[in-house]
C-alpha cells in the first residue's frame, strides 16, 4: 500500500490556525489529526496528554468543549501551553493593548542603554548587534510594564508576541526537518521591528478573542511517574510522545527560552533534556554512556533491536543502543505508571514515529504495542498515519489500546 507524506498531518497545518499558530514547534502534531481523534470522543470525557509540547491536544479539546490535563517537563512549554488554553475577556485584551502601547513609547527612550541580553552561545549567529540592542530594549520595556513572564497572566500574550518577534528577526531557517541558520543575517531598524511586532500582537489578540468552551491546562509532571491532577480518572489519552530519533526540543526552543529567562546556561539545557524521554542534548548524551536500566520487563522485540545495533561495527554503537534502550525503558515506565490514573475502559492514542540506526529499523509502534500488552492493556493495534520523508522506511503511526483491568 502506498502511504502519502500528508503535510496536513504535520505542524505545518497549524501555522495559520489562530492560537495554534502562535509559535511553531516542528515536532508539534497536526490540529487536523488531533481533531479527527477528538471529534469521536464523547463530551463528558476527560482527556490526558502526558507529552503536551505546545498544548495542541489541550487547545483542540478546549475548542471542542472537552476537558483536558496536559503534562510536560519543559517550563517554557508549560507556561506557553497555559497561555494558549486560557480565555481572555474583552477588557483584558484592551488593557493588554494599552500596556503594549506604553511599552512601545518607553522602548525608544531606552534603546541606547545597556539592556540585558541573554547568554545564548554565539548570539551573533542569530541576530546582528544592532538588532540585539533593539530586542533587548523592547524586552526591558516589557519587563518595566508587565514584569518578567509569569503563569496565568495577561502579559503572556505580549511575551508570546515577543518570542515570535525574536524568531522572525533571527537568521534561523526552517527549510529542513530541524532548524538551521541562514548565511546572511538581516539588520532590522527600530521602525521595522515596531511594525512587525504590531502586526504580530494584533494577530495574537485577534485569535485570543475566540472563546474556548472547554478547559485545558498544562502541568509540570514527569510522565515517567504519572499523577492525576485533582484525582481525575482519565477516559482518553491523546498524545504524541518524543520519537526515538535524537531530536531535541531544546534545540528549537532555545531562543525563546533564553530570552524569556526559562533557560540560562547550556548546562541547564542538558539537565532538562536528561529528564526528557529521548533527550540527547549536551550532558544527556554523555550520561547515556553510563546509564543502566531499572529492573523492568522490556519486550523481546526491543532486545532484538538493541542487539542488532550493538552488532554494527560503528563508533557509537554502544551509545546508540543505550539511547534506544533508554527511550523504550522510559516509555515503559510511563505506561506502567499511567495505569493508576485511567478510568476503566480508557482508550489510548499515541502518535509515534519509527526510526533507524546504522540501517537497523527501530519499530517503535511494535515495541510500544508489546509494552502495552505486557502491562495488561487490550484492543491493541496501530494504524499508519503518514510517511515522514522521502526515506522509504520512516512512518508515523497511531498506536492504540484500551485499559480495562484493575490494578
Ligand atoms: C513530540 S513533543 C509533543 C508535541 C505536541 N503534541 C504538540 O503538538 O506540540 C513531546 C513533548 O514531550 C515532552 N516530554 C519529554 N519527556 C517528558 C517527560 N518525561 N515527562 C513529560 N513530558 C515530557 C517534551 O518536552 C515535548 O514537549
GROMACS .gro file of C-alpha atoms and ligand atoms in nm:
model
  434
    1UNK     CA    1   0.000   0.000   0.000
    2UNK     CA    2   0.134   0.345  -0.092
    3UNK     CA    3   0.141   0.585   0.206
    4UNK     CA    4   0.144   0.960   0.141
    5UNK     CA    5   0.359   1.222   0.318
    6UNK     CA    6   0.048   1.427   0.413
    7UNK     CA    7   0.182   1.766   0.522
    8UNK     CA    8  -0.172   1.833   0.656
    9UNK     CA    9  -0.083   1.577   0.923
   10UNK     CA   10   0.220   1.780   1.042
   11UNK     CA   11   0.272   2.104   1.239
   12UNK     CA   12   0.255   2.294   0.905
   13UNK     CA   13  -0.122   2.261   0.905
   14UNK     CA   14  -0.135   2.459   1.234
   15UNK     CA   15   0.060   2.769   1.133
   16UNK     CA   16  -0.240   2.972   1.012
   17UNK     CA   17  -0.489   2.842   1.268
   18UNK     CA   18  -0.521   3.125   1.521
   19UNK     CA   19  -0.386   3.026   1.862
   20UNK     CA   20  -0.238   2.707   1.719
   21UNK     CA   21  -0.006   2.916   1.503
   22UNK     CA   22   0.126   3.148   1.775
   23UNK     CA   23   0.466   2.976   1.783
   24UNK     CA   24   0.593   2.690   1.574
   25UNK     CA   25   0.746   2.372   1.709
   26UNK     CA   26   0.847   2.126   1.441
   27UNK     CA   27   0.757   1.818   1.649
   28UNK     CA   28   0.406   1.955   1.721
   29UNK     CA   29   0.138   1.735   1.575
   30UNK     CA   30  -0.134   1.842   1.339
   31UNK     CA   31  -0.458   2.001   1.463
   32UNK     CA   32  -0.631   1.807   1.187
   33UNK     CA   33  -0.506   1.475   1.317
   34UNK     CA   34  -0.598   1.557   1.678
   35UNK     CA   35  -0.939   1.689   1.572
   36UNK     CA   36  -1.014   1.364   1.389
   37UNK     CA   37  -0.946   1.174   1.711
   38UNK     CA   38  -1.116   1.418   1.948
   39UNK     CA   39  -1.433   1.457   1.737
   40UNK     CA   40  -1.518   1.096   1.822
   41UNK     CA   41  -1.471   1.143   2.197
   42UNK     CA   42  -1.793   1.199   2.400
   43UNK     CA   43  -1.849   1.537   2.569
   44UNK     CA   44  -1.822   1.423   2.931
   45UNK     CA   45  -1.477   1.270   2.875
   46UNK     CA   46  -1.156   1.381   3.043
   47UNK     CA   47  -0.852   1.371   2.817
   48UNK     CA   48  -0.490   1.340   2.923
   49UNK     CA   49  -0.193   1.443   2.712
   50UNK     CA   50   0.117   1.329   2.903
   51UNK     CA   51   0.352   1.490   2.645
   52UNK     CA   52   0.194   1.830   2.590
   53UNK     CA   53   0.457   2.022   2.388
   54UNK     CA   54   0.273   2.325   2.251
   55UNK     CA   55  -0.056   2.202   2.405
   56UNK     CA   56  -0.220   2.111   2.074
   57UNK     CA   57  -0.432   1.846   2.247
   58UNK     CA   58  -0.529   2.082   2.532
   59UNK     CA   59  -0.635   2.352   2.291
   60UNK     CA   60  -0.824   2.126   2.046
   61UNK     CA   61  -1.005   1.968   2.343
   62UNK     CA   62  -1.098   2.314   2.482
   63UNK     CA   63  -1.217   2.426   2.139
   64UNK     CA   64  -1.449   2.123   2.131
   65UNK     CA   65  -1.592   2.184   2.477
   66UNK     CA   66  -1.396   1.899   2.639
   67UNK     CA   67  -1.167   1.893   2.943
   68UNK     CA   68  -0.800   1.807   2.923
   69UNK     CA   69  -0.500   1.790   3.150
   70UNK     CA   70  -0.162   1.807   2.980
   71UNK     CA   71   0.182   1.733   3.122
   72UNK     CA   72   0.529   1.843   3.026
   73UNK     CA   73   0.865   1.890   3.193
   74UNK     CA   74   0.972   2.192   2.993
   75UNK     CA   75   0.883   2.506   3.195
   76UNK     CA   76   0.861   2.722   2.885
   77UNK     CA   77   0.614   2.487   2.717
   78UNK     CA   78   0.404   2.470   3.035
   79UNK     CA   79   0.386   2.848   3.052
   80UNK     CA   80   0.316   2.876   2.680
   81UNK     CA   81   0.055   2.597   2.676
   82UNK     CA   82  -0.137   2.753   2.963
   83UNK     CA   83  -0.139   3.091   2.790
   84UNK     CA   84  -0.271   2.922   2.475
   85UNK     CA   85  -0.554   2.742   2.655
   86UNK     CA   86  -0.674   3.041   2.864
   87UNK     CA   87  -0.979   3.257   2.796
   88UNK     CA   88  -0.923   3.634   2.766
   89UNK     CA   89  -1.200   3.887   2.828
   90UNK     CA   90  -1.252   4.191   2.604
   91UNK     CA   91  -1.149   4.415   2.889
   92UNK     CA   92  -0.829   4.222   2.949
   93UNK     CA   93  -0.735   4.242   2.583
   94UNK     CA   94  -0.800   4.617   2.587
   95UNK     CA   95  -0.568   4.653   2.888
   96UNK     CA   96  -0.306   4.442   2.718
   97UNK     CA   97  -0.305   4.669   2.414
   98UNK     CA   98  -0.275   4.975   2.640
   99UNK     CA   99   0.024   4.817   2.819
  100UNK     CA  100   0.190   4.726   2.491
  101UNK     CA  101   0.135   5.081   2.364
  102UNK     CA  102   0.307   5.228   2.674
  103UNK     CA  103   0.599   4.984   2.636
  104UNK     CA  104   0.644   5.092   2.274
  105UNK     CA  105   0.686   5.455   2.386
  106UNK     CA  106   0.936   5.367   2.659
  107UNK     CA  107   1.124   5.128   2.430
  108UNK     CA  108   1.252   5.407   2.204
  109UNK     CA  109   1.380   5.605   2.504
  110UNK     CA  110   1.593   5.319   2.636
  111UNK     CA  111   1.719   5.171   2.312
  112UNK     CA  112   2.071   5.306   2.361
  113UNK     CA  113   2.100   5.190   2.721
  114UNK     CA  114   2.292   4.884   2.827
  115UNK     CA  115   1.995   4.645   2.849
  116UNK     CA  116   2.011   4.278   2.950
  117UNK     CA  117   2.092   4.029   2.678
  118UNK     CA  118   2.055   3.650   2.703
  119UNK     CA  119   2.370   3.442   2.728
  120UNK     CA  120   2.297   3.241   2.411
  121UNK     CA  121   2.602   3.065   2.273
  122UNK     CA  122   2.721   3.252   1.964
  123UNK     CA  123   2.435   3.502   1.980
  124UNK     CA  124   2.569   3.694   1.677
  125UNK     CA  125   2.479   3.396   1.463
  126UNK     CA  126   2.114   3.464   1.545
  127UNK     CA  127   2.095   3.845   1.540
  128UNK     CA  128   2.340   4.122   1.446
  129UNK     CA  129   2.442   4.355   1.729
  130UNK     CA  130   2.208   4.628   1.610
  131UNK     CA  131   1.901   4.400   1.618
  132UNK     CA  132   2.012   4.254   1.953
  133UNK     CA  133   2.012   4.605   2.100
  134UNK     CA  134   1.661   4.677   1.970
  135UNK     CA  135   1.523   4.347   2.101
  136UNK     CA  136   1.695   4.392   2.439
  137UNK     CA  137   1.538   4.737   2.480
  138UNK     CA  138   1.190   4.610   2.390
  139UNK     CA  139   1.231   4.325   2.636
  140UNK     CA  140   1.330   4.573   2.909
  141UNK     CA  141   1.032   4.798   2.828
  142UNK     CA  142   0.802   4.493   2.867
  143UNK     CA  143   0.965   4.398   3.198
  144UNK     CA  144   0.913   4.754   3.324
  145UNK     CA  145   0.550   4.742   3.216
  146UNK     CA  146   0.446   4.383   3.294
  147UNK     CA  147   0.726   4.220   3.497
  148UNK     CA  148   0.906   3.901   3.384
  149UNK     CA  149   0.690   3.630   3.216
  150UNK     CA  150   0.468   3.456   3.469
  151UNK     CA  151   0.197   3.192   3.480
  152UNK     CA  152  -0.169   3.278   3.426
  153UNK     CA  153  -0.109   3.638   3.337
  154UNK     CA  154  -0.246   3.860   3.065
  155UNK     CA  155   0.105   3.978   2.980
  156UNK     CA  156   0.183   3.629   2.845
  157UNK     CA  157   0.031   3.744   2.516
  158UNK     CA  158   0.277   4.033   2.490
  159UNK     CA  159   0.560   3.791   2.568
  160UNK     CA  160   0.444   3.533   2.314
  161UNK     CA  161   0.444   3.816   2.060
  162UNK     CA  162   0.798   3.894   2.169
  163UNK     CA  163   0.902   3.529   2.114
  164UNK     CA  164   0.756   3.543   1.768
  165UNK     CA  165   0.945   3.866   1.701
  166UNK     CA  166   1.267   3.713   1.826
  167UNK     CA  167   1.239   3.424   1.580
  168UNK     CA  168   1.120   3.636   1.287
  169UNK     CA  169   1.414   3.876   1.320
  170UNK     CA  170   1.666   3.593   1.360
  171UNK     CA  171   1.869   3.410   1.100
  172UNK     CA  172   1.702   3.079   1.192
  173UNK     CA  173   1.582   2.892   0.885
  174UNK     CA  174   1.324   2.617   0.891
  175UNK     CA  175   1.365   2.468   0.546
  176UNK     CA  176   1.465   2.131   0.683
  177UNK     CA  177   1.312   1.899   0.940
  178UNK     CA  178   1.528   2.065   1.205
  179UNK     CA  179   1.635   2.427   1.233
  180UNK     CA  180   1.943   2.568   1.059
  181UNK     CA  181   2.094   2.916   1.008
  182UNK     CA  182   2.078   3.138   0.701
  183UNK     CA  183   2.419   3.257   0.579
  184UNK     CA  184   2.313   3.620   0.572
  185UNK     CA  185   2.187   3.800   0.885
  186UNK     CA  186   1.935   4.079   0.819
  187UNK     CA  187   1.976   4.406   1.011
  188UNK     CA  188   1.645   4.542   1.137
  189UNK     CA  189   1.573   4.908   1.212
  190UNK     CA  190   1.351   5.003   1.506
  191UNK     CA  191   1.063   5.114   1.278
  192UNK     CA  192   1.064   4.777   1.103
  193UNK     CA  193   1.067   4.591   1.434
  194UNK     CA  194   0.784   4.808   1.561
  195UNK     CA  195   0.560   4.737   1.264
  196UNK     CA  196   0.648   4.368   1.275
  197UNK     CA  197   0.558   4.348   1.644
  198UNK     CA  198   0.234   4.544   1.593
  199UNK     CA  199   0.132   4.303   1.323
  200UNK     CA  200   0.218   4.001   1.541
  201UNK     CA  201   0.038   4.127   1.852
  202UNK     CA  202  -0.271   4.225   1.651
  203UNK     CA  203  -0.296   3.872   1.516
  204UNK     CA  204  -0.242   3.721   1.862
  205UNK     CA  205  -0.506   3.944   2.022
  206UNK     CA  206  -0.747   3.869   1.738
  207UNK     CA  207  -0.721   3.493   1.795
  208UNK     CA  208  -0.723   3.529   2.175
  209UNK     CA  209  -1.075   3.679   2.145
  210UNK     CA  210  -1.216   3.345   2.041
  211UNK     CA  211  -1.379   3.191   2.345
  212UNK     CA  212  -1.289   2.834   2.443
  213UNK     CA  213  -1.590   2.640   2.565
  214UNK     CA  214  -1.396   2.356   2.730
  215UNK     CA  215  -1.094   2.364   2.957
  216UNK     CA  216  -0.732   2.271   2.910
  217UNK     CA  217  -0.441   2.314   3.149
  218UNK     CA  218  -0.075   2.219   3.140
  219UNK     CA  219   0.107   2.090   3.449
  220UNK     CA  220   0.463   2.017   3.544
  221UNK     CA  221   0.462   1.635   3.563
  222UNK     CA  222   0.734   1.391   3.460
  223UNK     CA  223   0.532   1.137   3.264
  224UNK     CA  224   0.755   0.854   3.372
  225UNK     CA  225   0.572   0.898   3.702
  226UNK     CA  226   0.220   0.997   3.603
  227UNK     CA  227  -0.003   1.150   3.870
  228UNK     CA  228  -0.361   1.256   3.820
  229UNK     CA  229  -0.441   1.620   3.880
  230UNK     CA  230  -0.728   1.662   4.130
  231UNK     CA  231  -0.774   1.280   4.131
  232UNK     CA  232  -0.928   1.283   3.785
  233UNK     CA  233  -0.959   0.941   3.620
  234UNK     CA  234  -0.877   0.998   3.256
  235UNK     CA  235  -1.106   0.842   2.996
  236UNK     CA  236  -0.879   0.909   2.697
  237UNK     CA  237  -0.509   0.962   2.635
  238UNK     CA  238  -0.434   1.156   2.317
  239UNK     CA  239  -0.069   1.231   2.273
  240UNK     CA  240   0.245   1.241   2.069
  241UNK     CA  241   0.546   1.146   2.280
  242UNK     CA  242   0.903   1.211   2.167
  243UNK     CA  243   1.022   0.969   1.896
  244UNK     CA  244   1.343   0.768   1.932
  245UNK     CA  245   1.515   0.983   1.671
  246UNK     CA  246   1.755   1.202   1.872
  247UNK     CA  247   1.561   1.523   1.800
  248UNK     CA  248   1.593   1.758   2.092
  249UNK     CA  249   1.314   2.006   2.172
  250UNK     CA  250   1.563   2.232   2.345
  251UNK     CA  251   1.736   2.298   2.015
  252UNK     CA  252   1.440   2.472   1.855
  253UNK     CA  253   1.311   2.628   2.178
  254UNK     CA  254   1.646   2.777   2.284
  255UNK     CA  255   1.592   3.133   2.154
  256UNK     CA  256   1.255   3.166   2.332
  257UNK     CA  257   1.375   3.001   2.648
  258UNK     CA  258   1.685   3.219   2.683
  259UNK     CA  259   1.505   3.546   2.606
  260UNK     CA  260   1.222   3.456   2.846
  261UNK     CA  261   1.470   3.353   3.119
  262UNK     CA  262   1.344   2.996   3.129
  263UNK     CA  263   1.698   2.887   3.049
  264UNK     CA  264   2.025   3.050   3.143
  265UNK     CA  265   2.305   2.804   3.071
  266UNK     CA  266   2.384   2.527   2.825
  267UNK     CA  267   2.435   2.305   3.130
  268UNK     CA  268   2.073   2.354   3.237
  269UNK     CA  269   1.959   2.278   2.880
  270UNK     CA  270   2.139   1.942   2.909
  271UNK     CA  271   1.985   1.874   3.251
  272UNK     CA  272   1.639   1.943   3.115
  273UNK     CA  273   1.698   1.714   2.821
  274UNK     CA  274   1.813   1.438   3.052
  275UNK     CA  275   1.465   1.444   3.207
  276UNK     CA  276   1.309   1.432   2.859
  277UNK     CA  277   1.234   1.092   2.712
  278UNK     CA  278   1.465   1.052   2.414
  279UNK     CA  279   1.661   1.364   2.521
  280UNK     CA  280   2.004   1.393   2.373
  281UNK     CA  281   2.135   1.746   2.432
  282UNK     CA  282   2.480   1.803   2.593
  283UNK     CA  283   2.512   1.627   2.927
  284UNK     CA  284   2.219   1.399   2.838
  285UNK     CA  285   2.437   1.227   2.577
  286UNK     CA  286   2.743   1.186   2.799
  287UNK     CA  287   2.529   1.038   3.078
  288UNK     CA  288   2.378   0.785   2.842
  289UNK     CA  289   2.710   0.606   2.812
  290UNK     CA  290   2.695   0.505   3.178
  291UNK     CA  291   2.319   0.465   3.208
  292UNK     CA  292   2.184   0.136   3.346
  293UNK     CA  293   1.818   0.032   3.326
  294UNK     CA  294   1.594  -0.021   3.630
  295UNK     CA  295   1.460  -0.370   3.670
  296UNK     CA  296   1.171  -0.360   3.424
  297UNK     CA  297   1.035  -0.627   3.195
  298UNK     CA  298   1.110  -0.494   2.849
  299UNK     CA  299   0.976  -0.665   2.534
  300UNK     CA  300   1.181  -0.917   2.334
  301UNK     CA  301   1.129  -0.701   2.021
  302UNK     CA  302   1.333  -0.426   2.191
  303UNK     CA  303   1.609  -0.662   2.300
  304UNK     CA  304   1.641  -0.780   1.939
  305UNK     CA  305   1.679  -0.426   1.801
  306UNK     CA  306   1.932  -0.331   2.068
  307UNK     CA  307   2.137  -0.643   1.990
  308UNK     CA  308   2.127  -0.564   1.615
  309UNK     CA  309   2.256  -0.209   1.674
  310UNK     CA  310   2.533  -0.340   1.901
  311UNK     CA  311   2.645  -0.579   1.628
  312UNK     CA  312   2.719  -0.292   1.388
  313UNK     CA  313   3.087  -0.204   1.372
  314UNK     CA  314   3.046   0.173   1.413
  315UNK     CA  315   3.199   0.422   1.659
  316UNK     CA  316   2.889   0.499   1.862
  317UNK     CA  317   2.703   0.170   1.867
  318UNK     CA  318   2.706   0.141   2.247
  319UNK     CA  319   2.575   0.496   2.284
  320UNK     CA  320   2.303   0.446   2.022
  321UNK     CA  321   2.191   0.111   2.158
  322UNK     CA  322   2.171   0.266   2.506
  323UNK     CA  323   1.976   0.554   2.358
  324UNK     CA  324   1.715   0.322   2.208
  325UNK     CA  325   1.709   0.108   2.521
  326UNK     CA  326   1.654   0.404   2.750
  327UNK     CA  327   1.386   0.554   2.525
  328UNK     CA  328   1.167   0.241   2.544
  329UNK     CA  329   1.258   0.187   2.906
  330UNK     CA  330   1.127   0.539   2.988
  331UNK     CA  331   0.816   0.484   2.774
  332UNK     CA  332   0.756   0.161   2.964
  333UNK     CA  333   0.785   0.346   3.297
  334UNK     CA  334   0.536   0.597   3.158
  335UNK     CA  335   0.279   0.336   3.052
  336UNK     CA  336   0.330   0.145   3.377
  337UNK     CA  337   0.258   0.449   3.594
  338UNK     CA  338  -0.022   0.576   3.368
  339UNK     CA  339  -0.250   0.283   3.451
  340UNK     CA  340  -0.344   0.404   3.800
  341UNK     CA  341  -0.477   0.735   3.659
  342UNK     CA  342  -0.704   0.574   3.398
  343UNK     CA  343  -1.076   0.513   3.412
  344UNK     CA  344  -1.188   0.158   3.329
  345UNK     CA  345  -1.235   0.143   2.951
  346UNK     CA  346  -0.993   0.432   2.889
  347UNK     CA  347  -0.873   0.449   2.529
  348UNK     CA  348  -0.518   0.547   2.435
  349UNK     CA  349  -0.397   0.708   2.110
  350UNK     CA  350  -0.020   0.754   2.074
  351UNK     CA  351   0.114   0.920   1.758
  352UNK     CA  352   0.470   0.793   1.720
  353UNK     CA  353   0.740   0.762   1.458
  354UNK     CA  354   0.978   0.477   1.390
  355UNK     CA  355   1.349   0.539   1.333
  356UNK     CA  356   1.664   0.378   1.208
  357UNK     CA  357   2.019   0.350   1.347
  358UNK     CA  358   2.301   0.234   1.117
  359UNK     CA  359   2.039   0.078   0.892
  360UNK     CA  360   1.870  -0.107   1.180
  361UNK     CA  361   1.498  -0.034   1.183
  362UNK     CA  362   1.351   0.060   1.522
  363UNK     CA  363   0.984  -0.043   1.501
  364UNK     CA  364   0.853   0.199   1.764
  365UNK     CA  365   0.490   0.101   1.701
  366UNK     CA  366   0.562  -0.269   1.753
  367UNK     CA  367   0.772  -0.222   2.068
  368UNK     CA  368   0.510   0.007   2.222
  369UNK     CA  369   0.236  -0.241   2.137
  370UNK     CA  370   0.438  -0.517   2.305
  371UNK     CA  371   0.489  -0.296   2.613
  372UNK     CA  372   0.115  -0.223   2.630
  373UNK     CA  373   0.038  -0.595   2.604
  374UNK     CA  374   0.274  -0.688   2.885
  375UNK     CA  375   0.119  -0.418   3.104
  376UNK     CA  376  -0.234  -0.557   3.070
  377UNK     CA  377  -0.382  -0.324   2.806
  378UNK     CA  378  -0.620  -0.478   2.548
  379UNK     CA  379  -0.758  -0.398   2.196
  380UNK     CA  380  -0.404  -0.303   2.095
  381UNK     CA  381  -0.310  -0.214   1.739
  382UNK     CA  382  -0.172   0.054   1.512
  383UNK     CA  383  -0.266   0.250   1.202
  384UNK     CA  384  -0.018   0.417   0.966
  385UNK     CA  385  -0.076   0.794   0.966
  386UNK     CA  386   0.180   0.919   0.714
  387UNK     CA  387   0.515   0.873   0.556
  388UNK     CA  388   0.766   1.103   0.729
  389UNK     CA  389   1.003   1.191   0.448
  390UNK     CA  390   1.139   1.067   0.123
  391UNK     CA  391   1.327   0.789   0.303
  392UNK     CA  392   1.102   0.496   0.236
  393UNK     CA  393   1.105   0.337   0.574
  394UNK     CA  394   1.014   0.627   0.809
  395UNK     CA  395   0.647   0.649   0.907
  396UNK     CA  396   0.417   0.792   1.169
  397UNK     CA  397   0.169   0.560   1.336
  398UNK     CA  398  -0.123   0.587   1.571
  399UNK     CA  399  -0.076   0.316   1.832
  400UNK     CA  400  -0.394   0.249   2.029
  401UNK     CA  401  -0.503   0.037   2.320
  402UNK     CA  402  -0.765   0.014   2.597
  403UNK     CA  403  -0.735  -0.010   2.974
  404UNK     CA  404  -0.998  -0.250   3.103
  405UNK     CA  405  -0.826  -0.401   3.402
  406UNK     CA  406  -0.796  -0.316   3.769
  407UNK     CA  407  -0.453  -0.274   3.925
  408LIG     C1  408   0.657   1.538   2.035
  408LIG     S1  409   0.650   1.659   2.160
  408LIG     C2  410   0.479   1.682   2.177
  408LIG     C3  411   0.426   1.774   2.074
  408LIG     C4  412   0.282   1.809   2.097
  408LIG     N1  413   0.192   1.702   2.061
  408LIG     C5  414   0.247   1.935   2.021
  408LIG     O1  415   0.155   1.930   1.938
  408LIG     O2  416   0.315   2.037   2.039
  408LIG     C6  417   0.691   1.570   2.306
  408LIG     C7  418   0.690   1.652   2.433
  408LIG     O3  419   0.715   1.560   2.541
  408LIG     C8  420   0.782   1.632   2.643
  408LIG     N2  421   0.847   1.534   2.732
  408LIG     C9  422   0.959   1.463   2.711
  408LIG     N3  423   0.987   1.386   2.817
  408LIG    C10  424   0.889   1.406   2.907
  408LIG    C11  425   0.863   1.355   3.037
  408LIG     N4  426   0.945   1.269   3.096
  408LIG     N5  427   0.751   1.397   3.101
  408LIG    C12  428   0.667   1.486   3.043
  408LIG     N6  429   0.689   1.540   2.921
  408LIG    C13  430   0.798   1.501   2.852
  408LIG    C14  431   0.880   1.720   2.565
  408LIG     O4  432   0.921   1.829   2.646
  408LIG    C15  433   0.795   1.761   2.445
  408LIG     O5  434   0.733   1.883   2.469
   0.00000   0.00000   0.00000
